[in-house]
Amino acid sequence: MNIQNYINGKFHNPIENNWIDNHCPANGEVYGQIPNSTKVDVENAYIAAKSTFPLWSQTTLEERSRILIRISELLEANLDRFAAAESKDNGKPISLAKAVDIPRAASNFRFFGNAITQFASESHESIGQQAVNYTLRQPIGVVGCISPWNLPLYLFTWKIAPAIAAGNCVVAKPSEVTPMSAYLLGEICNEAGLPKGVLNIVHGLGGSTGQAIVEHPDIKAISFTGGTATGAHIARVAAPMFKKLSLELGGKNPNIIFADCDYEDMLNTTIRSSFANQGQICLCGSRIFVEEKIYEQFKTDFVARIKALKTGHPSEADTNIGALVSKPHLEKVKEYINIAKEENGIILCGGNEVTVAGYENGYYLEPTVIEVPNDDCRVNQEEIFGPVVTIMPFKTEDTVLQMANKVKYGLSATIWTNDLKRTMRMSNQLQAGIVWVNTWMMRDLRTPFGGVKASGVGREGGFEALRFFTEAKNVCIKY
Ligand code: NAD
């Protein structure tokens, strides 16, 4: 199926009629083409957004809220269609797309549709100066949203929903690897009555289409989620234009398991935090540290449970591990397994490609556990972003804390313990934007979301996102 750009409420071919093949990860086949958009397409999207901006920013909060909630309802009504499209495009199990990705995209619109009606600003009476100060939170204008392939609609809408709720108009680009659900979103927006030009979706490559959004002098803010190297590049391009930037980047998150945890709960969740979405979630706990006392027991149980997981075609209801997103990504992940062997890592399970009968050209890889000899090795330091985790034992709280923090990233961390004091000590000291204790990826959309160090700059989520997508203006009135 071929897809088109969505500009000014209509679907358009790219101006230069250039296209990119879209591959299905489950069987390796090309199943459609997507626009290879140029600067001119981005400019057209910008013009549509710019000409709609003043009107959209003047709509009442109730009206904006109503439309966002309507989009949410329509996504829910179209759950099966969106989940099938997302699973085919990305390789993720359809069960996951149905239970998590598409419902979360719907929640993003509902949440920000409600949040905007509660978004209050401060006022201060300046006693003694006979003045009152208040803060206006004004939309920025035209903003850019650029998202990755791992949670396509989930992350695309995590940006778009607050941006338009706050009164901005948007030029957005989903990943060229997984454009399908963003394409379908255009139809839904029209049906929900979103005025044309509020949301414009341009498809294409990062280095050209994405770069054109970042370089556009009048797109004043960029919300980006993707790799750390791309984020650094975007920051360099955007800095001379003083753009507002939100960068949600890579992770190499520790999963720290103490002997006093609820073992069964920890084991079940650790399987999910290691391999959900084929390990292609920025929040996955890809470095597992286990207290020495229970290390051997954990190793045996963990590996046995992983061996029972089914790697298979994403559309089969009982598939646990689907296909990796692309051939180049599969090759990258396999290369890390070779690096692990060179670094004297022990492959406890997995490590090989899987041939799924009938889909021999799909990009399947066994869930892989590597026992590493030390925490400095490359597989323990670099983001692999696939179904690969490292494990190693630790003796004390201090040593594990040091190892947990000894990476360039700082997105999330998970601790398993029933010791309250230890929970407090560790949570305070872990270098991460999110710390989960006795759970993983439990999200409340009101909370700030983002990373420290090479995992990003800025926070999204809740009012943080609405703050990002608005400029604060102080008005001081002397009376
Ligand atoms: P990527 O950086 O290659 O691409 C992300 C998006 O940026 C895509 O739409 C791409 O086309 C675009 N892009 C690439 N080069 C660009 C440029 N020069 N200018 C503008 N846009 C450009 O990342 P990816 O491979 O799609 O996603 C995987 C990465 O995303 C991983 O590192 C993962 O950790 C990270 N991620 C982070 C979060 C988070 O919330 N922190 C969430 C999901 C994924």
Short mmCIF file of C-alpha atoms and ligand atoms in Angstrom, two decimals:
data_model
loop_
_atom_site.label_atom_id
_atom_site.label_comp_id
_atom_site.label_asym_id
_atom_site.label_seq_id
_atom_site.Cartn_x
_atom_site.Cartn_y
_atom_site.Cartn_z
CA MET A 1 0.00 0.00 0.00
CA ASN A 2 1.38 3.41 -0.97
CA ILE A 3 0.97 6.30 1.38
CA GLN A 4 0.96 10.07 0.91
CA ASN A 5 1.82 13.22 2.80
CA TYR A 6 -1.03 14.80 4.77
CA ILE A 7 -0.94 18.57 4.23
CA ASN A 8 -3.72 21.05 4.82
CA GLY A 9 -6.20 18.24 5.49
CA LYS A 10 -5.54 16.52 2.13
CA PHE A 11 -3.35 13.69 0.91
CA HIS A 12 -0.60 14.56 -1.57
CA ASN A 13 2.14 12.79 -3.50
CA PRO A 14 5.62 14.22 -2.88
CA ILE A 15 6.29 17.15 -5.21
CA GLU A 16 9.28 15.50 -6.88
CA ASN A 17 7.50 12.16 -7.09
CA ASN A 18 10.34 10.32 -5.32
CA TRP A 19 9.45 7.28 -3.24
CA ILE A 20 11.02 4.95 -0.68
CA ASP A 21 10.25 1.23 -0.39
CA ASN A 22 8.49 0.15 2.77
CA HIS A 23 9.48 -3.32 4.00
CA CYS A 24 7.42 -5.72 6.08
CA PRO A 25 9.76 -7.02 8.83
CA ALA A 26 7.81 -10.26 9.23
CA ASN A 27 8.62 -11.48 5.70
CA GLY A 28 11.17 -9.01 4.33
CA GLU A 29 8.93 -8.06 1.40
CA VAL A 30 8.37 -4.58 0.02
CA TYR A 31 4.68 -3.94 0.54
CA GLY A 32 4.35 -0.31 -0.41
CA GLN A 33 6.06 2.96 -0.98
CA ILE A 34 6.24 6.14 1.02
CA PRO A 35 7.02 9.71 -0.07
CA ASN A 36 10.67 10.70 -0.13
CA SER A 37 9.74 14.28 0.66
CA THR A 38 12.00 17.22 -0.01
CA LYS A 39 12.35 20.72 1.42
CA VAL A 40 9.52 21.85 -0.87
CA ASP A 41 7.07 19.38 0.71
CA VAL A 42 8.16 20.54 4.16
CA GLU A 43 7.70 24.16 3.06
CA ASN A 44 4.18 23.36 1.84
CA ALA A 45 3.40 21.74 5.18
CA TYR A 46 4.81 24.78 6.97
CA ILE A 47 2.69 27.19 4.87
CA ALA A 48 -0.46 25.19 5.68
CA ALA A 49 0.42 25.19 9.39
CA LYS A 50 1.36 28.86 9.46
CA SER A 51 -1.82 30.01 7.75
CA THR A 52 -3.96 28.00 10.19
CA PHE A 53 -2.04 28.99 13.29
CA PRO A 54 -3.70 32.18 14.35
CA LEU A 55 -7.19 30.73 14.01
CA TRP A 56 -6.40 27.48 15.78
CA SER A 57 -4.67 29.25 18.67
CA GLN A 58 -7.81 31.34 19.15
CA THR A 59 -10.23 28.42 19.46
CA THR A 60 -11.62 27.91 22.93
CA LEU A 61 -10.07 25.29 25.16
CA GLU A 62 -13.38 23.44 25.18
CA GLU A 63 -13.35 23.23 21.39
CA ARG A 64 -9.77 21.96 21.23
CA SER A 65 -10.48 19.52 24.02
CA ARG A 66 -13.59 18.22 22.25
CA ILE A 67 -11.69 17.55 19.01
CA LEU A 68 -8.78 15.81 20.74
CA ILE A 69 -11.13 13.57 22.67
CA ARG A 70 -12.98 12.80 19.45
CA ILE A 71 -9.69 11.72 17.82
CA SER A 72 -9.10 9.48 20.82
CA GLU A 73 -12.55 7.87 20.43
CA LEU A 74 -12.02 7.28 16.74
CA LEU A 75 -8.67 5.63 17.39
CA GLU A 76 -10.36 3.33 19.86
CA ALA A 77 -13.10 2.55 17.35
CA ASN A 78 -10.42 1.71 14.76
CA LEU A 79 -8.22 -0.28 17.13
CA ASP A 80 -8.04 -3.42 14.99
CA ARG A 81 -7.16 -1.57 11.80
CA PHE A 82 -4.45 0.51 13.45
CA ALA A 83 -3.01 -2.44 15.38
CA ALA A 84 -2.80 -4.54 12.20
CA ALA A 85 -1.09 -1.70 10.32
CA GLU A 86 1.38 -1.05 13.12
CA SER A 87 2.23 -4.71 13.57
CA LYS A 88 2.79 -5.20 9.83
CA ASP A 89 4.94 -2.08 9.56
CA ASN A 90 7.03 -2.61 12.69
CA GLY A 91 7.11 -6.38 13.27
CA LYS A 92 5.71 -6.09 16.80
CA PRO A 93 3.27 -8.77 17.99
CA ILE A 94 -0.26 -7.74 17.15
CA SER A 95 -1.25 -8.53 20.74
CA LEU A 96 1.12 -5.80 21.91
CA ALA A 97 -0.09 -3.26 19.35
CA LYS A 98 -3.68 -3.97 20.43
CA ALA A 99 -3.07 -3.95 24.16
CA VAL A 100 -0.49 -1.18 24.43
CA ASP A 101 0.51 0.90 21.41
CA ILE A 102 -2.82 1.95 19.92
CA PRO A 103 -4.70 2.32 23.24
CA ARG A 104 -1.83 4.50 24.46
CA ALA A 105 -2.05 6.68 21.32
CA ALA A 106 -5.76 7.13 22.07
CA SER A 107 -4.93 7.94 25.70
CA ASN A 108 -2.44 10.58 24.59
CA PHE A 109 -5.19 12.51 22.80
CA ARG A 110 -7.71 12.02 25.61
CA PHE A 111 -5.20 12.99 28.28
CA PHE A 112 -4.03 16.20 26.61
CA GLY A 113 -7.60 17.02 25.56
CA ASN A 114 -8.43 17.07 29.27
CA ALA A 115 -5.11 18.47 30.52
CA ILE A 116 -5.36 21.63 28.44
CA THR A 117 -8.56 22.60 30.25
CA GLN A 118 -6.68 22.34 33.57
CA PHE A 119 -3.48 24.07 32.49
CA ALA A 120 -3.27 27.08 34.79
CA SER A 121 -0.62 29.76 34.97
CA GLU A 122 0.70 31.64 37.96
CA SER A 123 -0.08 35.10 39.19
CA HIS A 124 1.70 37.03 41.93
CA GLU A 125 0.62 40.06 43.78
CA SER A 126 3.80 42.13 44.32
CA ILE A 127 2.98 43.49 47.74
CA GLY A 128 4.57 46.86 48.51
CA GLN A 129 5.08 47.60 44.83
CA GLN A 130 1.39 47.98 44.06
CA ALA A 131 1.62 45.65 41.14
CA VAL A 132 0.28 42.34 40.04
CA ASN A 133 2.18 39.92 37.84
CA TYR A 134 0.61 37.20 35.81
CA THR A 135 1.97 34.69 33.32
CA LEU A 136 0.55 34.12 29.89
CA ARG A 137 1.23 30.70 28.38
CA GLN A 138 1.14 31.38 24.66
CA PRO A 139 1.44 28.80 21.89
CA ILE A 140 4.72 28.98 19.99
CA GLY A 141 3.33 28.94 16.45
CA VAL A 142 4.44 26.21 14.09
CA VAL A 143 6.32 23.39 15.80
CA GLY A 144 8.08 20.28 14.51
CA CYS A 145 7.59 16.77 15.88
CA ILE A 146 9.94 13.96 14.81
CA SER A 147 9.51 10.43 16.10
CA PRO A 148 11.24 7.02 15.88
CA TRP A 149 10.15 3.57 14.69
CA ASN A 150 9.96 1.55 17.90
CA LEU A 151 6.61 2.74 19.28
CA PRO A 152 5.38 4.48 16.15
CA LEU A 153 1.92 5.88 16.90
CA TYR A 154 2.44 5.91 20.67
CA LEU A 155 5.38 8.33 20.42
CA PHE A 156 4.13 10.29 17.41
CA THR A 157 0.92 11.20 19.26
CA TRP A 158 2.78 11.79 22.54
CA LYS A 159 4.17 14.89 20.82
CA ILE A 160 1.37 15.91 18.51
CA ALA A 161 -1.42 15.78 21.10
CA PRO A 162 0.13 18.30 23.56
CA ALA A 163 1.39 20.48 20.69
CA ILE A 164 -2.06 20.98 19.19
CA ALA A 165 -3.80 21.04 22.58
CA ALA A 166 -1.61 24.03 23.45
CA GLY A 167 -2.77 25.85 20.29
CA ASN A 168 0.19 25.23 17.97
CA CYS A 169 0.08 23.97 14.42
CA VAL A 170 2.38 21.09 13.61
CA VAL A 171 4.69 19.79 10.91
CA ALA A 172 5.38 16.19 11.90
CA LYS A 173 7.50 13.38 10.55
CA PRO A 174 7.19 9.76 11.68
CA SER A 175 10.05 7.37 11.10
CA GLU A 176 10.47 6.37 7.46
CA VAL A 177 10.73 2.77 8.69
CA THR A 178 7.23 2.76 10.24
CA PRO A 179 5.07 5.45 8.59
CA MET A 180 1.79 3.55 8.28
CA SER A 181 -0.12 4.38 11.45
CA ALA A 182 0.80 8.08 11.17
CA TYR A 183 -0.63 8.01 7.65
CA LEU A 184 -3.90 6.51 8.90
CA LEU A 185 -4.06 9.15 11.63
CA GLY A 186 -4.63 11.85 8.98
CA GLU A 187 -7.98 10.30 8.01
CA ILE A 188 -9.01 10.13 11.66
CA CYS A 189 -8.14 13.79 12.23
CA ASN A 190 -10.31 14.83 9.31
CA GLU A 191 -13.18 12.71 10.58
CA ALA A 192 -12.82 14.19 14.07
CA GLY A 193 -13.13 17.70 12.65
CA LEU A 194 -9.57 18.86 13.27
CA PRO A 195 -9.32 21.99 11.11
CA LYS A 196 -7.16 21.53 8.05
CA GLY A 197 -3.58 22.71 8.50
CA VAL A 198 -3.42 22.12 12.26
CA LEU A 199 -1.57 18.85 11.75
CA ASN A 200 0.60 18.23 8.69
CA ILE A 201 2.45 14.96 8.24
CA VAL A 202 5.43 14.75 5.90
CA HIS A 203 7.05 11.40 5.21
CA GLY A 204 10.65 10.81 4.27
CA LEU A 205 14.23 10.24 5.32
CA GLY A 206 15.75 11.75 8.44
CA GLY A 207 18.71 13.35 6.72
CA SER A 208 16.55 15.19 4.17
CA THR A 209 12.89 15.52 5.26
CA GLY A 210 13.66 15.55 8.99
CA GLN A 211 16.62 17.86 8.49
CA ALA A 212 14.41 20.27 6.48
CA ILE A 213 12.03 20.52 9.44
CA VAL A 214 14.88 21.19 11.87
CA GLU A 215 16.52 23.73 9.52
CA HIS A 216 13.30 25.60 8.80
CA PRO A 217 13.85 29.09 10.21
CA ASP A 218 10.21 29.59 11.21
CA ILE A 219 9.56 26.25 12.88
CA LYS A 220 10.45 27.52 16.31
CA ALA A 221 10.43 24.38 18.44
CA ILE A 222 11.39 20.77 17.77
CA SER A 223 10.25 17.83 19.84
CA PHE A 224 12.44 14.90 18.87
CA THR A 225 12.58 11.30 20.01
CA GLY A 226 15.25 9.04 18.57
CA GLY A 227 18.89 8.09 18.80
CA THR A 228 21.47 10.04 20.81
CA ALA A 229 23.71 10.74 17.79
CA THR A 230 20.74 12.15 15.84
CA GLY A 231 19.72 14.23 18.86
CA ALA A 232 23.22 15.72 19.10
CA HIS A 233 23.14 16.55 15.39
CA ILE A 234 19.71 18.20 15.71
CA ALA A 235 20.94 20.24 18.67
CA ARG A 236 23.89 21.51 16.59
CA VAL A 237 21.65 22.48 13.66
CA ALA A 238 18.99 24.12 15.83
CA ALA A 239 21.26 26.02 18.25
CA PRO A 240 22.19 28.97 15.97
CA MET A 241 18.46 29.58 15.39
CA PHE A 242 17.74 29.47 19.15
CA LYS A 243 15.03 26.87 18.74
CA LYS A 244 13.31 25.36 21.70
CA LEU A 245 14.31 21.69 21.84
CA SER A 246 13.00 18.63 23.60
CA LEU A 247 15.27 15.64 23.02
CA GLU A 248 14.23 12.17 24.15
CA LEU A 249 17.17 9.92 23.29
CA GLY A 250 18.73 6.51 23.87
CA GLY A 251 19.06 4.46 27.01
CA LYS A 252 21.02 1.62 28.58
CA ASN A 253 18.91 1.09 31.63
CA PRO A 254 19.89 -0.91 34.71
CA ASN A 255 17.53 -3.48 36.20
CA ILE A 256 18.81 -4.04 39.75
CA ILE A 257 17.56 -7.11 41.57
CA PHE A 258 18.05 -7.56 45.32
CA ALA A 259 17.58 -10.90 47.06
CA ASP A 260 14.72 -9.58 49.21
CA CYS A 261 12.42 -8.82 46.26
CA ASP A 262 9.12 -10.56 45.44
CA TYR A 263 10.82 -13.14 43.27
CA GLU A 264 7.98 -14.31 41.02
CA ASP A 265 6.76 -10.79 40.32
CA MET A 266 10.33 -9.71 39.55
CA LEU A 267 10.89 -12.66 37.20
CA ASN A 268 7.70 -12.07 35.21
CA THR A 269 8.32 -8.36 34.90
CA THR A 270 12.00 -8.80 34.06
CA ILE A 271 11.07 -10.98 31.09
CA ARG A 272 8.84 -8.16 29.87
CA SER A 273 11.33 -5.38 30.62
CA SER A 274 14.00 -7.32 28.72
CA PHE A 275 12.12 -8.46 25.65
CA ALA A 276 8.86 -6.56 25.16
CA ASN A 277 8.71 -5.25 21.60
CA GLN A 278 11.80 -7.39 20.85
CA GLY A 279 13.74 -5.28 23.37
CA GLN A 280 13.24 -2.25 21.15
CA ILE A 281 11.93 0.10 23.83
CA CYS A 282 14.13 2.92 25.05
CA LEU A 283 13.06 2.01 28.61
CA CYS A 284 13.95 -1.70 28.45
CA GLY A 285 16.13 -2.86 31.32
CA SER A 286 18.98 -4.10 29.15
CA ARG A 287 21.59 -4.39 31.94
CA ILE A 288 20.49 -6.82 34.64
CA PHE A 289 22.41 -6.78 37.93
CA VAL A 290 21.50 -9.54 40.39
CA GLU A 291 22.53 -9.77 44.03
CA GLU A 292 25.07 -12.57 44.37
CA LYS A 293 22.94 -14.58 46.85
CA ILE A 294 20.25 -15.31 44.26
CA TYR A 295 22.33 -15.00 41.09
CA GLU A 296 22.55 -18.72 40.17
CA GLN A 297 18.89 -19.30 40.95
CA PHE A 298 17.86 -16.30 38.88
CA LYS A 299 20.04 -17.33 35.96
CA THR A 300 18.48 -20.80 35.84
CA ASP A 301 14.89 -19.58 36.15
CA PHE A 302 15.29 -16.62 33.79
CA VAL A 303 16.88 -18.66 31.02
CA ALA A 304 14.28 -21.45 31.38
CA ARG A 305 11.44 -18.94 31.05
CA ILE A 306 13.02 -17.24 28.05
CA LYS A 307 13.49 -20.52 26.24
CA ALA A 308 9.73 -21.05 26.53
CA LEU A 309 8.93 -17.77 24.72
CA LYS A 310 7.60 -18.10 21.21
CA THR A 311 9.37 -16.17 18.46
CA GLY A 312 7.01 -16.04 15.53
CA HIS A 313 4.96 -14.14 13.02
CA PRO A 314 3.66 -10.93 14.61
CA SER A 315 0.08 -11.56 13.52
CA GLU A 316 -0.19 -14.85 15.49
CA ALA A 317 -1.94 -14.30 18.78
CA ASP A 318 0.49 -16.44 20.82
CA THR A 319 3.69 -14.82 19.51
CA ASN A 320 5.80 -13.33 22.29
CA ILE A 321 8.72 -12.13 20.20
CA GLY A 322 7.98 -10.74 16.75
CA ALA A 323 10.37 -9.50 14.07
CA LEU A 324 13.03 -6.84 14.45
CA VAL A 325 12.18 -3.66 12.63
CA SER A 326 14.55 -3.88 9.66
CA LYS A 327 17.35 -5.86 8.08
CA PRO A 328 20.05 -3.26 8.93
CA HIS A 329 18.84 -3.21 12.52
CA LEU A 330 18.94 -7.02 12.73
CA GLU A 331 22.52 -6.92 11.41
CA LYS A 332 23.47 -4.30 14.01
CA VAL A 333 22.08 -6.39 16.86
CA LYS A 334 23.80 -9.55 15.58
CA GLU A 335 27.08 -7.64 15.42
CA TYR A 336 26.74 -6.89 19.13
CA ILE A 337 26.33 -10.60 19.84
CA ASN A 338 29.66 -11.17 18.04
CA ILE A 339 31.24 -8.36 20.03
CA ALA A 340 30.01 -10.01 23.24
CA LYS A 341 31.73 -13.26 22.28
CA GLU A 342 34.97 -11.41 21.51
CA GLU A 343 34.72 -9.75 24.92
CA ASN A 344 34.43 -13.16 26.64
CA GLY A 345 30.73 -12.83 27.29
CA ILE A 346 28.88 -16.14 27.71
CA ILE A 347 25.71 -16.55 25.66
CA LEU A 348 23.36 -18.21 28.17
CA CYS A 349 20.54 -18.48 25.65
CA GLY A 350 19.65 -17.23 22.19
CA GLY A 351 22.18 -15.53 19.97
CA ASN A 352 20.89 -16.86 16.66
CA GLU A 353 18.52 -15.81 13.93
CA VAL A 354 15.21 -17.67 13.87
CA THR A 355 13.67 -19.03 10.70
CA VAL A 356 9.91 -18.80 10.91
CA ALA A 357 8.30 -21.30 8.54
CA GLY A 358 6.63 -19.54 5.63
CA TYR A 359 8.39 -16.26 6.44
CA GLU A 360 12.00 -17.23 5.86
CA ASN A 361 13.09 -13.70 4.89
CA GLY A 362 11.73 -12.07 8.05
CA TYR A 363 14.04 -10.42 10.58
CA TYR A 364 13.76 -12.74 13.58
CA LEU A 365 16.29 -13.17 16.38
CA GLU A 366 16.19 -15.35 19.48
CA PRO A 367 15.87 -13.55 22.80
CA THR A 368 19.45 -13.47 24.01
CA VAL A 369 21.02 -13.35 27.47
CA ILE A 370 24.72 -12.59 27.79
CA GLU A 371 26.60 -13.14 31.01
CA VAL A 372 29.26 -10.45 30.97
CA PRO A 373 32.65 -10.69 32.71
CA ASN A 374 32.61 -7.03 33.75
CA ASP A 375 30.41 -3.97 33.45
CA ASP A 376 32.85 -2.04 31.23
CA CYS A 377 32.47 -4.22 28.16
CA ARG A 378 30.86 -2.68 25.08
CA VAL A 379 27.67 -4.76 25.21
CA ASN A 380 27.16 -3.44 28.71
CA GLN A 381 27.85 0.17 27.79
CA GLU A 382 26.37 0.71 24.33
CA GLU A 383 22.70 0.75 23.38
CA ILE A 384 21.88 -2.42 21.41
CA PHE A 385 18.12 -1.84 21.19
CA GLY A 386 17.19 -5.43 20.43
CA PRO A 387 16.24 -8.67 22.23
CA VAL A 388 19.57 -8.80 24.03
CA VAL A 389 20.26 -8.32 27.73
CA THR A 390 23.41 -8.62 29.80
CA ILE A 391 23.51 -10.08 33.29
CA MET A 392 26.09 -10.06 36.05
CA PRO A 393 26.12 -10.50 39.84
CA PHE A 394 26.84 -7.84 42.46
CA LYS A 395 27.75 -7.96 46.13
CA THR A 396 26.81 -4.63 47.68
CA GLU A 397 24.46 -1.72 47.17
CA ASP A 398 27.41 0.63 46.65
CA THR A 399 29.03 -1.42 43.91
CA VAL A 400 25.79 -1.87 41.99
CA LEU A 401 24.99 1.81 42.26
CA GLN A 402 28.38 2.65 40.80
CA MET A 403 27.95 0.21 37.94
CA ALA A 404 24.40 1.37 37.27
CA ASN A 405 25.54 4.98 36.90
CA LYS A 406 28.70 4.18 34.95
CA VAL A 407 27.18 4.59 31.47
CA LYS A 408 26.77 7.68 29.31
CA TYR A 409 22.97 7.28 29.37
CA GLY A 410 20.45 8.09 32.09
CA LEU A 411 16.92 7.34 30.97
CA SER A 412 15.35 4.89 33.42
CA ALA A 413 16.32 2.46 36.16
CA THR A 414 14.47 -0.34 37.91
CA ILE A 415 15.06 -1.61 41.44
CA TRP A 416 13.61 -4.79 42.94
CA THR A 417 13.65 -4.77 46.73
CA ASN A 418 11.35 -4.69 49.71
CA ASP A 419 13.72 -2.60 51.79
CA LEU A 420 12.24 0.89 52.06
CA LYS A 421 15.40 2.63 53.19
CA ARG A 422 17.38 1.09 50.38
CA THR A 423 14.66 2.14 47.93
CA MET A 424 14.98 5.73 49.09
CA ARG A 425 18.79 5.75 49.00
CA MET A 426 18.99 4.17 45.56
CA SER A 427 16.21 6.28 44.00
CA ASN A 428 17.94 9.43 45.15
CA GLN A 429 21.28 8.45 43.70
CA LEU A 430 20.48 6.69 40.46
CA GLN A 431 21.25 8.93 37.48
CA ALA A 432 18.01 8.55 35.55
CA GLY A 433 14.90 10.47 34.57
CA ILE A 434 12.63 7.68 35.85
CA VAL A 435 13.14 5.15 38.62
CA TRP A 436 10.75 2.24 38.90
CA VAL A 437 10.62 0.27 42.13
CA ASN A 438 9.10 -3.22 41.99
CA THR A 439 7.54 -2.51 38.61
CA TRP A 440 8.50 -1.48 35.09
CA MET A 441 7.01 0.86 32.51
CA MET A 442 4.07 1.72 34.67
CA ARG A 443 3.12 5.11 33.33
CA ASP A 444 0.91 7.88 34.64
CA LEU A 445 0.66 10.48 31.90
CA ARG A 446 0.72 13.32 34.43
CA THR A 447 4.32 12.57 35.38
CA PRO A 448 7.41 14.15 33.79
CA PHE A 449 9.10 11.92 31.25
CA GLY A 450 12.66 12.21 29.96
CA GLY A 451 16.28 11.42 30.57
CA VAL A 452 19.52 12.85 31.89
CA LYS A 453 23.06 12.71 30.45
CA ALA A 454 23.07 11.35 26.86
CA SER A 455 19.43 10.26 27.22
CA GLY A 456 18.15 13.71 26.51
CA VAL A 457 17.28 17.23 27.43
CA GLY A 458 13.90 18.44 28.65
CA ARG A 459 10.81 16.67 29.90
CA GLU A 460 7.58 15.65 28.22
CA GLY A 461 4.39 14.36 29.81
CA GLY A 462 1.66 16.12 31.75
CA PHE A 463 1.99 19.86 32.16
CA GLU A 464 5.71 19.59 31.29
CA ALA A 465 4.71 18.94 27.69
CA LEU A 466 2.25 21.84 27.69
CA ARG A 467 5.00 24.05 29.11
CA PHE A 468 7.37 22.95 26.36
CA PHE A 469 4.84 23.76 23.66
CA THR A 470 4.11 27.25 25.03
CA GLU A 471 6.13 30.38 25.73
CA ALA A 472 5.72 31.94 29.16
CA LYS A 473 5.18 35.69 29.10
CA ASN A 474 5.20 37.71 32.30
CA VAL A 475 2.82 40.68 32.40
CA CYS A 476 3.39 43.17 35.22
CA ILE A 477 0.62 45.71 35.93
CA LYS A 478 1.16 48.53 38.37
CA TYR A 479 -2.01 49.79 39.94
P1 NAD B 1 16.82 7.86 14.72
O1 NAD B 1 17.53 8.90 15.51
O2 NAD B 1 17.56 7.18 13.63
O3 NAD B 1 15.51 8.48 14.04
C1 NAD B 1 14.48 9.08 14.76
C2 NAD B 1 13.73 10.03 13.85
O4 NAD B 1 14.61 11.09 13.48
C3 NAD B 1 13.26 9.40 12.54
O5 NAD B 1 12.03 9.94 12.17
C4 NAD B 1 14.35 9.83 11.56
O6 NAD B 1 13.92 9.87 10.22
C5 NAD B 1 14.65 11.22 12.08
N1 NAD B 1 15.96 11.77 11.72
C6 NAD B 1 17.10 11.09 11.46
N2 NAD B 1 18.09 11.96 11.12
C7 NAD B 1 17.56 13.21 11.22
C8 NAD B 1 18.07 14.51 11.00
N3 NAD B 1 19.33 14.72 10.61
N4 NAD B 1 17.25 15.57 11.19
C9 NAD B 1 15.98 15.39 11.59
N5 NAD B 1 15.43 14.17 11.77
C10 NAD B 1 16.22 13.08 11.60
O7 NAD B 1 16.25 6.83 15.78
P2 NAD B 1 15.48 5.47 15.50
O8 NAD B 1 16.49 4.46 15.03
O9 NAD B 1 14.27 5.73 14.68
O10 NAD B 1 14.97 5.10 16.97
C11 NAD B 1 15.71 4.38 17.89
C12 NAD B 1 16.31 5.29 18.94
O11 NAD B 1 15.30 6.07 19.56
C13 NAD B 1 16.97 4.52 20.06
O12 NAD B 1 18.20 5.13 20.37
C14 NAD B 1 16.00 4.68 21.23
O13 NAD B 1 16.58 4.58 22.49
C15 NAD B 1 15.47 6.04 20.97
N6 NAD B 1 14.19 6.24 21.66
C16 NAD B 1 14.15 7.07 22.74
C17 NAD B 1 12.96 7.24 23.43
C18 NAD B 1 12.86 8.17 24.60
O14 NAD B 1 11.76 8.50 24.98
N7 NAD B 1 13.96 8.61 25.19
C19 NAD B 1 11.82 6.56 23.01
C20 NAD B 1 11.91 5.71 21.91
C21 NAD B 1 13.10 5.55 21.24
#
